[in-house]
Tab-separated table of C-alpha atoms and ligand atoms in Angstrom:
chain	number	residue	atom	x	y	z
A	1	MET	CA	40.715	85.581	-17.178
A	2	PHE	CA	40.932	88.736	-19.178
A	3	ALA	CA	41.327	91.848	-17.098
A	4	ASP	CA	39.791	94.018	-19.712
A	5	GLN	CA	38.602	94.205	-23.257
A	6	GLU	CA	41.896	95.639	-24.437
A	7	ARG	CA	43.912	92.617	-23.299
A	8	PHE	CA	41.424	90.293	-24.926
A	9	ASP	CA	41.712	92.132	-28.223
A	10	ARG	CA	45.513	92.038	-28.017
A	11	ILE	CA	45.559	88.267	-27.593
A	12	VAL	CA	43.070	87.656	-30.381
A	13	GLY	CA	45.192	89.924	-32.565
A	14	ILE	CA	48.405	88.053	-31.765
A	15	LEU	CA	46.810	84.662	-32.293
A	16	SER	CA	45.299	85.562	-35.626
A	17	ASP	CA	48.526	87.217	-36.780
A	18	SER	CA	50.622	84.235	-35.770
A	19	PHE	CA	48.332	81.449	-36.962
A	20	PHE	CA	49.360	81.496	-40.600
A	21	PRO	CA	53.106	81.953	-40.019
A	22	ILE	CA	53.079	78.965	-37.659
A	23	LEU	CA	50.918	76.901	-40.007
A	24	LYS	CA	53.226	77.859	-42.858
A	25	ALA	CA	56.274	76.690	-40.917
A	26	GLY	CA	54.436	73.435	-40.388
A	27	ILE	CA	53.650	73.033	-44.059
A	28	GLN	CA	57.134	74.097	-45.126
A	29	PHE	CA	59.163	72.030	-42.682
A	30	THR	CA	57.172	69.788	-40.340
A	31	ILE	CA	55.207	68.016	-43.075
A	32	PRO	CA	58.104	67.537	-45.519
A	33	LEU	CA	60.393	66.425	-42.701
A	34	THR	CA	57.769	63.920	-41.584
A	35	LEU	CA	57.042	62.560	-45.048
A	36	ILE	CA	60.650	62.350	-46.215
A	37	THR	CA	61.912	60.696	-43.067
A	38	PHE	CA	58.986	58.306	-42.900
A	39	VAL	CA	59.513	57.060	-46.443
A	40	LEU	CA	63.302	56.806	-46.075
A	41	GLY	CA	62.903	55.333	-42.605
A	42	LEU	CA	60.543	52.604	-43.856
A	43	ILE	CA	62.945	51.629	-46.613
A	44	LEU	CA	65.741	51.410	-44.049
A	45	ALA	CA	63.450	49.526	-41.668
A	46	PHE	CA	62.574	46.992	-44.344
A	47	PHE	CA	66.224	46.163	-44.968
A	48	ILE	CA	66.991	45.974	-41.267
A	49	ALA	CA	64.040	43.620	-40.814
A	50	LEU	CA	65.267	41.403	-43.655
A	51	ALA	CA	68.783	41.470	-42.230
A	52	ARG	CA	67.402	40.304	-38.894
A	53	ILE	CA	65.348	37.515	-40.438
A	54	THR	CA	67.858	36.013	-42.879
A	55	ASN	CA	70.057	33.205	-41.721
A	56	ILE	CA	73.236	35.077	-42.593
A	57	LYS	CA	74.784	35.523	-39.159
A	58	VAL	CA	76.821	38.673	-39.877
A	59	LEU	CA	73.757	40.530	-41.088
A	60	ASN	CA	71.755	39.458	-38.021
A	61	VAL	CA	74.433	40.819	-35.739
A	62	ILE	CA	74.843	44.122	-37.567
A	63	ALA	CA	71.088	44.698	-37.674
A	64	ARG	CA	70.608	43.874	-34.022
A	65	PHE	CA	73.487	46.103	-33.033
A	66	PHE	CA	72.014	48.976	-35.045
A	67	VAL	CA	68.580	48.591	-33.481
A	68	TRP	CA	70.098	48.230	-30.015
A	69	ILE	CA	72.043	51.498	-30.323
A	70	PHE	CA	69.285	53.625	-31.782
A	71	ARG	CA	66.447	52.335	-29.678
A	72	GLY	CA	68.484	52.494	-26.512
A	73	THR	CA	69.513	56.151	-26.738
A	74	PRO	CA	67.338	59.268	-26.751
A	75	LEU	CA	66.520	60.746	-30.110
A	76	LEU	CA	67.432	64.188	-28.769
A	77	VAL	CA	70.936	63.000	-27.910
A	78	GLN	CA	71.327	61.424	-31.359
A	79	ILE	CA	70.305	64.703	-32.974
A	80	PHE	CA	72.803	66.634	-30.875
A	81	ILE	CA	75.635	64.248	-31.704
A	82	LEU	CA	74.875	64.593	-35.399
A	83	PHE	CA	74.512	68.353	-35.456
A	84	TYR	CA	76.682	69.691	-32.649
A	85	GLY	CA	79.099	66.776	-32.275
A	86	LEU	CA	80.147	65.831	-35.785
A	87	PRO	CA	81.585	69.266	-36.685
A	88	SER	CA	84.491	68.529	-34.337
A	89	LEU	CA	85.307	65.619	-36.687
A	90	GLY	CA	85.143	68.045	-39.581
A	91	ILE	CA	81.673	66.900	-40.665
A	92	THR	CA	79.269	69.818	-40.685
A	93	LEU	CA	75.666	69.185	-41.594
A	94	ASN	CA	73.001	71.728	-42.334
A	95	PRO	CA	70.104	71.626	-39.871
A	96	PHE	CA	67.519	70.143	-42.212
A	97	PRO	CA	69.661	67.280	-43.571
A	98	ALA	CA	70.856	66.565	-40.042
A	99	ALA	CA	67.244	66.277	-38.914
A	100	VAL	CA	66.386	64.056	-41.895
A	101	ILE	CA	69.257	61.693	-41.081
A	102	ALA	CA	68.455	61.509	-37.373
A	103	PHE	CA	64.735	60.878	-37.862
A	104	THR	CA	65.283	58.401	-40.685
A	105	ILE	CA	67.558	56.305	-38.511
A	106	ASN	CA	65.080	56.516	-35.674
A	107	VAL	CA	62.125	55.470	-37.812
A	108	GLY	CA	64.292	52.726	-39.320
A	109	ALA	CA	65.243	51.282	-35.955
A	110	TYR	CA	61.748	51.291	-34.493
A	111	SER	CA	59.776	50.296	-37.564
A	112	SER	CA	62.151	47.450	-38.382
A	113	GLU	CA	60.810	45.701	-35.302
A	114	ILE	CA	57.233	46.230	-36.474
A	115	ILE	CA	58.008	44.915	-39.956
A	116	ARG	CA	59.988	41.989	-38.618
A	117	ALA	CA	57.160	41.016	-36.263
A	118	ALA	CA	54.659	41.324	-39.118
A	119	ILE	CA	56.702	39.050	-41.386
A	120	LEU	CA	57.124	36.508	-38.601
A	121	SER	CA	53.403	36.637	-37.829
A	122	ILE	CA	52.468	35.163	-41.215
A	123	PRO	CA	51.643	31.495	-40.560
A	124	LYS	CA	54.117	28.827	-41.619
A	125	GLY	CA	51.392	27.311	-43.799
A	126	GLN	CA	51.655	30.295	-46.138
A	127	TRP	CA	55.339	29.601	-46.769
A	128	GLU	CA	54.573	25.944	-47.284
A	129	ALA	CA	51.730	26.642	-49.693
A	130	ALA	CA	54.057	28.901	-51.664
A	131	TYR	CA	56.838	26.300	-51.674
A	132	SER	CA	54.386	23.563	-52.628
A	133	ILE	CA	53.630	25.290	-55.922
A	134	GLY	CA	57.333	25.540	-56.646
A	135	MET	CA	58.140	29.051	-55.485
A	136	THR	CA	61.652	29.915	-54.405
A	137	LYS	CA	62.206	31.568	-51.067
A	138	SER	CA	62.428	35.039	-52.585
A	139	GLN	CA	59.328	34.515	-54.732
A	140	ALA	CA	57.405	33.376	-51.664
A	141	MET	CA	58.648	36.403	-49.756
A	142	ARG	CA	57.737	38.898	-52.467
A	143	ARG	CA	54.470	37.462	-53.683
A	144	ILE	CA	52.940	35.854	-50.599
A	145	ILE	CA	54.532	36.961	-47.341
A	146	ILE	CA	55.302	40.670	-47.830
A	147	PRO	CA	51.835	41.611	-49.142
A	148	GLN	CA	50.267	40.040	-46.079
A	149	ALA	CA	52.887	41.504	-43.741
A	150	ILE	CA	52.156	44.998	-45.065
A	151	ARG	CA	48.531	44.641	-44.031
A	152	VAL	CA	49.518	43.420	-40.594
A	153	SER	CA	51.992	46.233	-40.042
A	154	LEU	CA	49.811	49.101	-41.270
A	155	PRO	CA	48.120	49.932	-37.944
A	156	PRO	CA	51.328	50.007	-35.858
A	157	LEU	CA	53.191	51.862	-38.618
A	158	GLY	CA	50.352	54.372	-38.724
A	159	ASN	CA	50.903	54.996	-35.043
A	160	SER	CA	54.623	55.535	-35.613
A	161	PHE	CA	53.739	57.978	-38.332
A	162	ILE	CA	51.584	60.064	-36.001
A	163	SER	CA	54.312	59.975	-33.355
A	164	LEU	CA	56.815	61.109	-35.932
A	165	VAL	CA	54.785	64.242	-36.753
A	166	LYS	CA	55.061	65.255	-33.118
A	167	ASP	CA	58.687	64.124	-32.693
A	168	THR	CA	59.786	66.407	-35.506
A	169	SER	CA	59.378	69.258	-33.013
A	170	LEU	CA	62.781	68.121	-31.705
A	171	ALA	CA	64.269	69.555	-34.887
A	172	ALA	CA	63.689	72.966	-33.305
A	173	THR	CA	66.668	72.243	-31.074
A	174	ILE	CA	68.978	72.329	-34.071
A	175	THR	CA	67.463	75.505	-35.473
A	176	VAL	CA	65.177	74.030	-38.116
A	177	THR	CA	62.397	76.595	-38.303
A	178	GLU	CA	59.650	74.032	-38.234
A	179	LEU	CA	56.301	74.509	-36.558
A	180	PHE	CA	57.475	74.480	-32.959
A	181	GLN	CA	60.520	76.650	-33.572
A	182	LYS	CA	58.307	79.229	-35.237
A	183	GLY	CA	56.008	79.193	-32.224
A	184	GLN	CA	58.986	79.664	-29.915
A	185	GLN	CA	60.130	82.700	-31.885
A	186	ILE	CA	56.705	84.289	-31.778
A	187	ALA	CA	56.249	83.497	-28.090
A	188	ALA	CA	59.585	85.163	-27.389
A	189	TYR	CA	58.697	88.533	-28.848
A	190	THR	CA	55.003	88.680	-27.994
A	191	TYR	CA	55.500	87.557	-24.376
A	192	GLU	CA	52.407	85.375	-24.683
A	193	PRO	CA	53.813	81.858	-24.243
A	194	LEU	CA	50.567	80.378	-22.894
A	195	TRP	CA	48.437	81.375	-25.857
A	196	ILE	CA	51.068	80.834	-28.501
A	197	TYR	CA	51.941	77.325	-27.299
A	198	ILE	CA	48.266	76.433	-27.079
A	199	GLU	CA	48.015	77.597	-30.654
A	200	VAL	CA	51.045	75.476	-31.578
A	201	ALA	CA	49.451	72.475	-29.890
A	202	PHE	CA	46.250	73.119	-31.800
A	203	ILE	CA	48.059	73.153	-35.137
A	204	TYR	CA	49.823	69.870	-34.308
A	205	LEU	CA	46.403	68.506	-33.443
A	206	ILE	CA	45.101	69.507	-36.860
A	207	PHE	CA	48.049	67.770	-38.543
A	208	SER	CA	47.771	64.560	-36.597
A	209	THR	CA	44.010	64.443	-37.001
A	210	VAL	CA	44.258	64.810	-40.754
A	211	LEU	CA	46.969	62.164	-40.808
A	212	SER	CA	44.928	59.712	-38.745
A	213	TYR	CA	42.102	60.081	-41.211
A	214	LEU	CA	44.586	59.311	-43.951
A	215	GLN	CA	45.767	56.302	-41.948
A	216	ASN	CA	42.210	55.016	-41.452
A	217	TRP	CA	41.477	55.428	-45.105
A	218	LEU	CA	44.605	53.509	-46.073
A	219	GLU	CA	43.867	50.735	-43.598
A	220	ALA	CA	40.292	50.437	-44.820
A	221	ARG	CA	41.529	50.147	-48.383
A	222	PHE	CA	43.856	47.304	-47.466
A	223	GLU	CA	41.460	45.768	-44.981
A	224	ARG	CA	38.945	44.956	-47.680
A	225	SER	CA	40.850	41.925	-48.790
A	226	VAL	CA	42.242	40.676	-45.505
A	227	ALA	CA	41.078	37.315	-44.260
A	228	LYS	CA	40.625	36.484	-40.659
B	1	MET	CA	54.705	7.168	-61.629
B	2	ILE	CA	56.177	7.559	-58.169
B	3	GLN	CA	58.635	5.120	-56.766
B	4	ILE	CA	59.751	5.460	-53.156
B	5	GLN	CA	62.604	3.366	-51.844
B	6	ASN	CA	63.843	2.916	-48.323
B	7	LEU	CA	62.731	6.365	-47.192
B	8	HIS	CA	63.875	7.386	-43.721
B	9	LYS	CA	63.104	10.522	-41.768
B	10	SER	CA	63.881	11.446	-38.168
B	11	PHE	CA	63.123	14.523	-36.111
B	12	GLY	CA	66.000	14.668	-33.678
B	13	THR	CA	66.102	11.247	-32.077
B	14	LEU	CA	62.524	10.391	-33.066
B	15	GLU	CA	62.544	8.164	-36.123
B	16	VAL	CA	59.243	8.867	-37.859
B	17	LEU	CA	59.709	7.053	-41.178
B	18	LYS	CA	61.615	3.801	-40.900
B	19	GLY	CA	62.259	2.745	-44.453
B	20	ILE	CA	59.197	3.237	-46.624
B	21	ASP	CA	58.925	1.465	-49.970
B	22	LEU	CA	56.015	2.336	-52.203
B	23	SER	CA	55.166	2.365	-55.849
B	24	ILE	CA	52.282	4.399	-57.170
B	25	PRO	CA	51.623	3.772	-60.858
B	26	LYS	CA	50.684	6.667	-63.112
B	27	GLY	CA	46.966	7.419	-63.154
B	28	THR	CA	46.164	5.580	-59.941
B	29	THR	CA	44.997	6.671	-56.530
B	30	ALA	CA	46.755	5.521	-53.393
B	31	VAL	CA	45.024	6.072	-50.065
B	32	ILE	CA	47.161	6.076	-46.940
B	33	ILE	CA	45.484	5.189	-43.665
B	34	GLY	CA	46.862	4.661	-40.197
B	35	PRO	CA	46.668	5.809	-36.601
B	36	SER	CA	47.646	9.272	-35.439
B	37	GLY	CA	51.385	9.787	-35.275
B	38	SER	CA	52.162	6.941	-37.647
B	39	GLY	CA	53.988	9.271	-40.054
B	40	LYS	CA	51.396	9.788	-42.808
B	41	THR	CA	51.754	13.545	-42.928
B	42	THR	CA	55.510	13.281	-42.740
B	43	LEU	CA	55.545	10.903	-45.699
B	44	LEU	CA	53.425	13.273	-47.811
B	45	ARG	CA	55.574	16.226	-46.835
B	46	CYS	CA	58.643	14.265	-47.875
B	47	LEU	CA	57.028	13.662	-51.268
B	48	ASN	CA	56.686	17.445	-51.671
B	49	LEU	CA	60.113	18.080	-50.119
B	50	LEU	CA	58.583	20.236	-47.402
B	51	GLU	CA	60.583	17.846	-45.256
B	52	ILE	CA	63.855	16.557	-46.586
B	53	PRO	CA	64.245	12.818	-45.973
B	54	ASP	CA	67.451	11.579	-44.365
B	55	GLN	CA	67.930	8.544	-46.530
B	56	GLY	CA	66.441	6.702	-49.472
B	57	ASN	CA	65.258	7.914	-52.830
B	58	ILE	CA	62.169	9.128	-54.610
B	59	GLN	CA	61.574	8.823	-58.294
B	60	LEU	CA	58.936	11.005	-59.898
B	61	GLY	CA	58.590	10.584	-63.640
B	62	ASP	CA	62.161	10.713	-64.858
B	63	GLN	CA	63.518	12.741	-61.957
B	64	ILE	CA	65.219	10.746	-59.218
B	65	ILE	CA	66.315	12.333	-55.968
B	66	GLN	CA	68.666	10.546	-53.626
B	67	PHE	CA	68.791	11.555	-49.991
B	68	LYS	CA	71.792	11.245	-47.736
B	69	ALA	CA	72.077	12.506	-44.195
B	70	GLY	CA	73.917	15.821	-44.127
B	71	ALA	CA	73.937	16.253	-47.914
B	72	LYS	CA	72.183	19.394	-49.025
B	73	LEU	CA	70.015	19.304	-52.150
B	74	LYS	CA	70.406	21.951	-54.804
B	75	SER	CA	67.569	24.438	-54.546
B	76	LYS	CA	66.895	24.109	-58.285
B	77	GLU	CA	66.452	20.379	-57.821
B	78	VAL	CA	63.997	20.987	-54.974
B	79	VAL	CA	61.994	23.584	-56.895
B	80	ASP	CA	61.799	21.403	-60.018
B	81	PHE	CA	60.579	18.517	-57.945
B	82	ARG	CA	57.960	20.607	-56.184
B	83	LYS	CA	56.638	21.949	-59.472
B	84	ASN	CA	55.742	18.380	-60.347
B	85	THR	CA	53.943	17.607	-57.104
B	86	GLY	CA	50.804	19.428	-56.028
B	87	MET	CA	49.883	19.589	-52.360
B	88	VAL	CA	46.422	20.007	-50.875
B	89	PHE	CA	46.601	20.932	-47.203
B	90	GLN	CA	44.379	19.982	-44.320
B	91	GLY	CA	43.972	23.666	-43.412
B	92	TYR	CA	43.640	24.778	-47.080
B	93	ASN	CA	46.426	27.391	-46.744
B	94	LEU	CA	44.965	29.591	-49.447
B	95	PHE	CA	46.627	32.956	-49.953
B	96	PRO	CA	44.255	35.281	-48.069
B	97	HIS	CA	45.281	38.440	-49.931
B	98	LEU	CA	44.362	36.957	-53.300
B	99	THR	CA	40.972	36.097	-54.777
B	100	ALA	CA	40.091	32.512	-55.639
B	101	LEU	CA	41.032	33.217	-59.234
B	102	GLU	CA	44.323	34.850	-58.272
B	103	ASN	CA	45.132	31.956	-55.962
B	104	VAL	CA	44.862	29.607	-58.908
B	105	MET	CA	46.810	31.954	-61.210
B	106	GLU	CA	49.655	32.793	-58.841
B	107	GLY	CA	51.883	29.745	-59.367
B	108	GLN	CA	51.255	29.687	-63.088
B	109	VAL	CA	52.408	33.271	-63.488
B	110	THR	CA	55.189	33.452	-60.904
B	111	VAL	CA	56.631	29.960	-61.203
B	112	LEU	CA	55.690	28.662	-64.638
B	113	LYS	CA	55.928	32.121	-66.256
B	114	ARG	CA	52.693	31.691	-68.139
B	115	SER	CA	51.111	34.841	-69.503
B	116	LYS	CA	48.371	36.393	-67.385
B	117	THR	CA	45.828	35.671	-70.108
B	118	ASP	CA	46.705	31.990	-70.342
B	119	ALA	CA	46.879	31.639	-66.587
B	120	GLU	CA	43.496	33.265	-66.134
B	121	ALA	CA	41.861	31.100	-68.783
B	122	LYS	CA	43.273	27.990	-67.155
B	123	ALA	CA	42.297	29.168	-63.664
B	124	ARG	CA	38.724	29.830	-64.751
B	125	LYS	CA	38.495	26.406	-66.325
B	126	LEU	CA	39.761	24.751	-63.163
B	127	LEU	CA	37.429	26.734	-60.917
B	128	GLU	CA	34.553	25.676	-63.119
B	129	LYS	CA	35.684	22.100	-62.825
B	130	VAL	CA	35.619	22.249	-59.020
B	131	GLY	CA	32.216	23.944	-59.156
B	132	LEU	CA	33.323	27.461	-58.221
B	133	LYS	CA	32.950	29.330	-61.482
B	134	GLU	CA	30.734	31.924	-59.780
B	135	ARG	CA	33.108	32.425	-56.859
B	136	ALA	CA	36.211	33.333	-58.846
B	137	ASP	CA	36.422	36.885	-57.533
B	138	MET	CA	35.846	36.123	-53.882
B	139	TYR	CA	38.534	36.173	-51.266
B	140	PRO	CA	39.192	33.022	-49.218
B	141	HIS	CA	37.517	34.421	-46.100
B	142	GLN	CA	34.330	34.873	-48.084
B	143	LEU	CA	34.225	31.167	-48.933
B	144	SER	CA	33.108	28.171	-46.891
B	145	GLY	CA	35.666	25.567	-45.853
B	146	GLY	CA	34.547	23.196	-48.575
B	147	GLN	CA	34.809	25.925	-51.183
B	148	GLN	CA	38.243	26.947	-49.925
B	149	GLN	CA	39.450	23.391	-50.137
B	150	ARG	CA	38.189	23.116	-53.700
B	151	VAL	CA	40.112	26.275	-54.572
B	152	GLY	CA	43.113	24.591	-52.932
B	153	ILE	CA	42.694	21.636	-55.262
B	154	ALA	CA	42.380	23.932	-58.283
B	155	ARG	CA	45.497	25.819	-57.183
B	156	ALA	CA	47.486	22.590	-57.044
B	157	MET	CA	46.051	21.357	-60.358
B	158	ALA	CA	46.974	24.598	-62.107
B	159	MET	CA	50.633	23.629	-62.037
B	160	ASP	CA	49.914	20.476	-64.073
B	161	PRO	CA	51.672	18.337	-61.494
B	162	GLN	CA	52.464	14.692	-62.133
B	163	VAL	CA	50.943	13.812	-58.784
B	164	LEU	CA	48.543	15.427	-56.342
B	165	LEU	CA	49.113	14.913	-52.627
B	166	PHE	CA	46.218	15.324	-50.188
B	167	ASP	CA	46.746	15.474	-46.428
B	168	GLU	CA	43.400	14.856	-44.740
B	169	PRO	CA	41.695	17.281	-47.105
B	170	THR	CA	38.296	16.943	-45.447
B	171	SER	CA	39.117	16.567	-41.779
B	172	ALA	CA	38.830	20.283	-41.013
B	173	LEU	CA	35.406	20.471	-42.666
B	174	ASP	CA	31.918	20.403	-41.237
B	175	PRO	CA	30.376	17.024	-42.076
B	176	GLU	CA	27.934	18.463	-44.587
B	177	LEU	CA	30.800	19.959	-46.613
B	178	VAL	CA	32.891	16.801	-46.853
B	179	GLY	CA	30.922	15.365	-49.760
B	180	GLU	CA	31.551	18.227	-52.176
B	181	VAL	CA	35.324	17.929	-51.733
B	182	LEU	CA	35.343	14.148	-52.013
B	183	LYS	CA	33.280	14.422	-55.176
B	184	VAL	CA	35.909	16.639	-56.796
B	185	MET	CA	38.575	14.135	-55.806
B	186	LYS	CA	36.556	11.259	-57.214
B	187	ASP	CA	36.217	13.107	-60.507
B	188	LEU	CA	39.969	13.591	-60.612
B	189	ALA	CA	40.511	9.892	-59.963
B	190	LYS	CA	38.179	9.050	-62.826
B	191	GLU	CA	40.245	11.258	-65.108
B	192	ASN	CA	43.290	9.254	-64.093
B	193	MET	CA	45.036	11.922	-62.102
B	194	THR	CA	47.777	10.322	-60.023
B	195	MET	CA	46.908	10.926	-56.380
B	196	VAL	CA	48.192	10.100	-52.927
B	197	VAL	CA	45.533	10.728	-50.315
B	198	VAL	CA	45.857	10.576	-46.553
B	199	THR	CA	42.348	10.310	-45.147
B	200	HIS	CA	40.120	8.785	-42.532
B	201	GLU	CA	37.240	8.536	-45.016
B	202	MET	CA	37.157	4.778	-45.344
B	203	GLN	CA	34.234	4.778	-47.761
B	204	PHE	CA	36.227	7.009	-50.086
B	205	ALA	CA	39.170	4.629	-49.840
B	206	GLN	CA	36.920	1.658	-50.562
B	207	ASP	CA	35.323	3.337	-53.583
B	208	VAL	CA	38.203	5.201	-55.160
B	209	ALA	CA	41.537	3.732	-54.134
B	210	ASP	CA	43.488	1.513	-56.480
B	211	GLN	CA	45.808	0.881	-53.581
B	212	VAL	CA	45.263	1.163	-49.841
B	213	ILE	CA	48.355	1.598	-47.709
B	214	PHE	CA	48.184	1.003	-43.977
B	215	MET	CA	50.954	2.711	-42.004
B	216	ASP	CA	51.778	2.290	-38.366
B	217	GLN	CA	54.738	3.567	-36.373
B	218	GLY	CA	56.702	4.670	-39.378
B	219	VAL	CA	56.413	1.547	-41.497
B	220	VAL	CA	54.051	0.313	-44.171
B	221	VAL	CA	52.301	-2.565	-42.452
B	222	GLU	CA	50.155	-3.605	-45.349
B	223	LYS	CA	49.251	-2.518	-48.843
B	224	GLY	CA	46.882	-3.839	-51.457
B	225	THR	CA	43.530	-3.317	-53.106
B	226	PRO	CA	40.689	-2.064	-50.892
B	227	GLU	CA	39.319	-5.619	-50.763
B	228	GLN	CA	42.659	-7.036	-49.684
B	229	VAL	CA	43.164	-4.505	-46.910
B	230	PHE	CA	39.604	-3.918	-45.731
B	231	GLN	CA	37.916	-7.279	-46.209
B	232	GLN	CA	40.544	-9.979	-46.518
B	233	THR	CA	43.305	-8.900	-44.178
B	234	SER	CA	44.478	-11.197	-41.428
B	235	ASN	CA	47.046	-8.759	-40.099
B	236	GLN	CA	46.390	-8.043	-36.415
B	237	ARG	CA	47.479	-4.405	-36.486
B	238	THR	CA	45.346	-3.667	-39.520
B	239	LEU	CA	42.332	-5.371	-38.011
B	240	GLN	CA	42.771	-3.496	-34.762
B	241	PHE	CA	42.954	-0.175	-36.557
B	242	LEU	CA	39.954	-0.892	-38.792
B	243	ASN	CA	37.952	-1.925	-35.748
B	244	LYS	CA	38.746	1.299	-33.974
B	245	VAL	CA	37.856	3.409	-36.987
B	246	SER	CA	34.577	1.653	-37.707
B	247	SER	CA	33.453	1.825	-34.094
B	248	ARG	CA	33.809	5.600	-34.018
C	301	LIG	N1	58.485	18.994	-37.393
C	301	LIG	C1	58.457	18.004	-36.477
C	301	LIG	N2	59.328	18.003	-35.453
C	301	LIG	C2	59.310	17.023	-34.528
C	301	LIG	N3	58.476	15.973	-34.556
C	301	LIG	C3	57.594	15.903	-35.551
C	301	LIG	C4	57.524	16.920	-36.566
C	301	LIG	N4	56.541	16.593	-37.412
C	301	LIG	C5	56.011	15.435	-36.968
C	301	LIG	N5	56.637	15.022	-35.842
C	301	LIG	C6	56.353	13.785	-35.103
C	301	LIG	O1	56.402	12.715	-36.023
C	301	LIG	C7	55.403	11.756	-35.747
C	301	LIG	C8	54.557	11.489	-36.967
C	301	LIG	O2	53.841	12.659	-37.264
C	301	LIG	P1	52.875	12.782	-38.502
C	301	LIG	O3	52.302	14.131	-38.461
C	301	LIG	O4	53.588	12.371	-39.735
C	301	LIG	O5	51.749	11.696	-38.152
C	301	LIG	P2	50.359	11.435	-38.865
C	301	LIG	O6	50.345	10.003	-39.216
C	301	LIG	O7	50.142	12.408	-39.949
C	301	LIG	O8	49.330	11.691	-37.681
C	301	LIG	P3	47.857	12.337	-37.730
C	301	LIG	O9	46.932	11.251	-38.157
C	301	LIG	O10	47.620	12.738	-36.306
C	301	LIG	O11	47.894	13.485	-38.653
C	301	LIG	C9	54.624	12.282	-34.556
C	301	LIG	O12	55.121	11.646	-33.396
C	301	LIG	C10	54.955	13.754	-34.536
C	301	LIG	O13	54.931	14.250	-33.226
C	302	LIG	MG1	48.784	13.995	-40.263
């Protein structure tokens, strides 16, 4: 694989020089982008889920329309419309906020389905038990249904979270210097795309591994009090 | 006291309750028996407003609710009524994310706005009463069916309801666990809790009921003391049902 010792040394040199800049880009942009959009996206998702569940027709329709649009079109296209398209309407967004908006909407649309399914999965008997002790609908929702729905939705939401870490690499296309973008830059001037992109992949792997441990830990914490 | 007059309930075109009249004096136990599909569960659910009757009225203490087809009840009226009726479910329906203690505290804190300290003291007393003092901090899935059902009874009691409704509280239990739940119910009857119990436990009905109500096909066929219904009846439908039950 390596013609000679000199080439081997060159690659090791490039990889060790580039490791921390790429990791730093990940810590500076990839991680914050992931965390911010996940939190905002979940809040959005929760309201969309409620809007889909309530019996107020208008809200049902709006929520379904929203989910239909954003699940039915590629995230990359949504990002391009936001960043490259909107300026022609006089709305210019900086790359990072544009990425935050696009990913938040995406997380919101997908996770709303997870949250909605989790709420609907709680047996009818739980509502009835709550009503039977005199709770109102919103008390039953807050005190009895949501806490159980959170436990149900944790594993699938954890998976969305891991996907999101990787999806943030799309932000590179609108010049956010996150992990992948940094790798691209370095690959371009070192002419070592194979090794640099393997290194990029490796750093993503570190991130998602750490995050899955976090996910498992969270699930285990909640799992302790879940009945079967 | 509960007074039920001319209660009707249909599901679509299926008329399940066809004009029920009942009176359950304060401090007494009424046991409802009857074949499957006769409307026993539906009647209990109407008494807790989990189903809204189409017609008739229910008086509970000094609150009277009148039902008319198509007329919507105020949610405050419904909630007030439910606060005064406790329900014990066939499948327990405990809150799985809360401990036994928290299950019994939940309604007191959220609905009755009692302080946590008061609610906990009351919950502990009730758990002791149903024989689960030591299990207060366990989650429902760590308890046996009989223990869960006793927590269910404590949860309903915690609201200080004017009446407790039981829908086949022991029919999901293994036979050896039935006794412990019936014992708790007997104790409550002795303390003059007002209770309406749907059950197939005929011995319990014989021993505890002040009034036995036999329902069939959406009507009350017969009601009276256990002696009147079990030993002295001459009603064909009642006899047929009792025969079937005793030959099981
Ligand atoms: N939500 C509902 N929608 C439609 N039909 C219903 C509903 N609930 C009950 N029924 C019907 O009403 C009838 C009476 O049911 P109910 O559960 O009150 O009987 P039950 O006397 O409690 O019977 P069991 O002894 O089997 O529990 C049955 O024919 C049942 O199928
Ligand atoms: Mg029934």
